[in-house]
Tab-separated table of C-alpha atoms in Angstrom:
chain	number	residue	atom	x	y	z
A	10	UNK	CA	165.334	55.328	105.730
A	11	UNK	CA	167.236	57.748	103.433
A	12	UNK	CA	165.711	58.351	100.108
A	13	UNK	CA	165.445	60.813	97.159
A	14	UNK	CA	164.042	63.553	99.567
A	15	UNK	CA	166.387	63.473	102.392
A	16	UNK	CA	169.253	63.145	99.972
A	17	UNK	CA	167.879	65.983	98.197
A	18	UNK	CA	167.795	68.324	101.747
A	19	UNK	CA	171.094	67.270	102.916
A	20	UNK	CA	172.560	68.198	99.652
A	21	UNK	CA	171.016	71.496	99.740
A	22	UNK	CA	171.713	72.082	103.395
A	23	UNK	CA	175.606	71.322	102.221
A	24	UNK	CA	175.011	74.029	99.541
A	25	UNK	CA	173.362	76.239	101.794
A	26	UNK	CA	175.709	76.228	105.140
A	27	UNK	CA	178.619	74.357	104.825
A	28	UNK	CA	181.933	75.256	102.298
A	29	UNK	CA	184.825	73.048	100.778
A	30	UNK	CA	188.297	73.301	100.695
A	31	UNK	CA	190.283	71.191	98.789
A	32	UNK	CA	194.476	69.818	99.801
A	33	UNK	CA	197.270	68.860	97.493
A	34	UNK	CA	198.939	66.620	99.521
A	35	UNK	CA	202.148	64.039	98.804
A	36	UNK	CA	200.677	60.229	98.638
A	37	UNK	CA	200.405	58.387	101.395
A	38	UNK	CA	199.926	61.091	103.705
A	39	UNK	CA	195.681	61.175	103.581
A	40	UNK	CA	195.343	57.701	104.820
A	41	UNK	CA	197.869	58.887	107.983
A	42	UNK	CA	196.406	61.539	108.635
A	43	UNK	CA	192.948	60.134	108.724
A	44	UNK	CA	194.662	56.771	111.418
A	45	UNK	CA	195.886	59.513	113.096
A	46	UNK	CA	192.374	61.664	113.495
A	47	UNK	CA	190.751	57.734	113.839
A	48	UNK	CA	192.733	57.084	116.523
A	49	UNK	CA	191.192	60.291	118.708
A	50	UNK	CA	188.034	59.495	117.510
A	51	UNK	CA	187.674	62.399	115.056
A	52	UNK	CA	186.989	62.505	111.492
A	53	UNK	CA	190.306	63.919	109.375
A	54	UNK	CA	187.627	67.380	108.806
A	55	UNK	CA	187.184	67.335	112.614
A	56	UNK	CA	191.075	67.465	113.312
A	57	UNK	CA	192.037	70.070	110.666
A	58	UNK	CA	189.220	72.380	112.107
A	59	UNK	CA	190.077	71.691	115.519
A	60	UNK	CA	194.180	72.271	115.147
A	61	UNK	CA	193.483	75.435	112.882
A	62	UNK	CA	191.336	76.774	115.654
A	63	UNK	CA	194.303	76.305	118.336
A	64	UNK	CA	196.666	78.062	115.854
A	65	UNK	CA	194.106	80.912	115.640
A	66	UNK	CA	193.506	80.933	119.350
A	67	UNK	CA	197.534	81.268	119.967
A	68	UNK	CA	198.197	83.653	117.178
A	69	UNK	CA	195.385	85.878	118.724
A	70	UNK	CA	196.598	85.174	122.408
A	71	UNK	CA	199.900	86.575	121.310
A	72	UNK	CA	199.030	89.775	119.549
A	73	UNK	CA	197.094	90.599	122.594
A	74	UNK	CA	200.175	90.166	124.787
């Protein structure tokens, strides 16, 4: 059951280890992006992360070359 205490520790957990970012974006475009993460079974946080990574990974790949 989630009450007062576990809300409290995930909220402090989220203080603790995680960080926000926050994206201006034109309306219309959350609710596609997040049918487009839904429909490969990620969460719209999950999908940013993961394509940011692969742009990290190839940028790095190609200074190395």
């Amino acid at each position: 059951m989630y009450d007062e205490k576990a809300k409290d520790r995930t909220m402090r957990y989220i203080k603790e280890k995680r960080e926000k970012i926050g994206l201006n974006l034109p309306i219309g475009s959350k609710e596609r992006y997040k049918a487009y993460a839904a429909s490969r079974g990620m969460s719209l946080t999950a999908l940013i992360v993961e394509l940011l990574e692969a742009e990290i990974k190839k940028s790095e790949q190609h200074k190395a070359n």
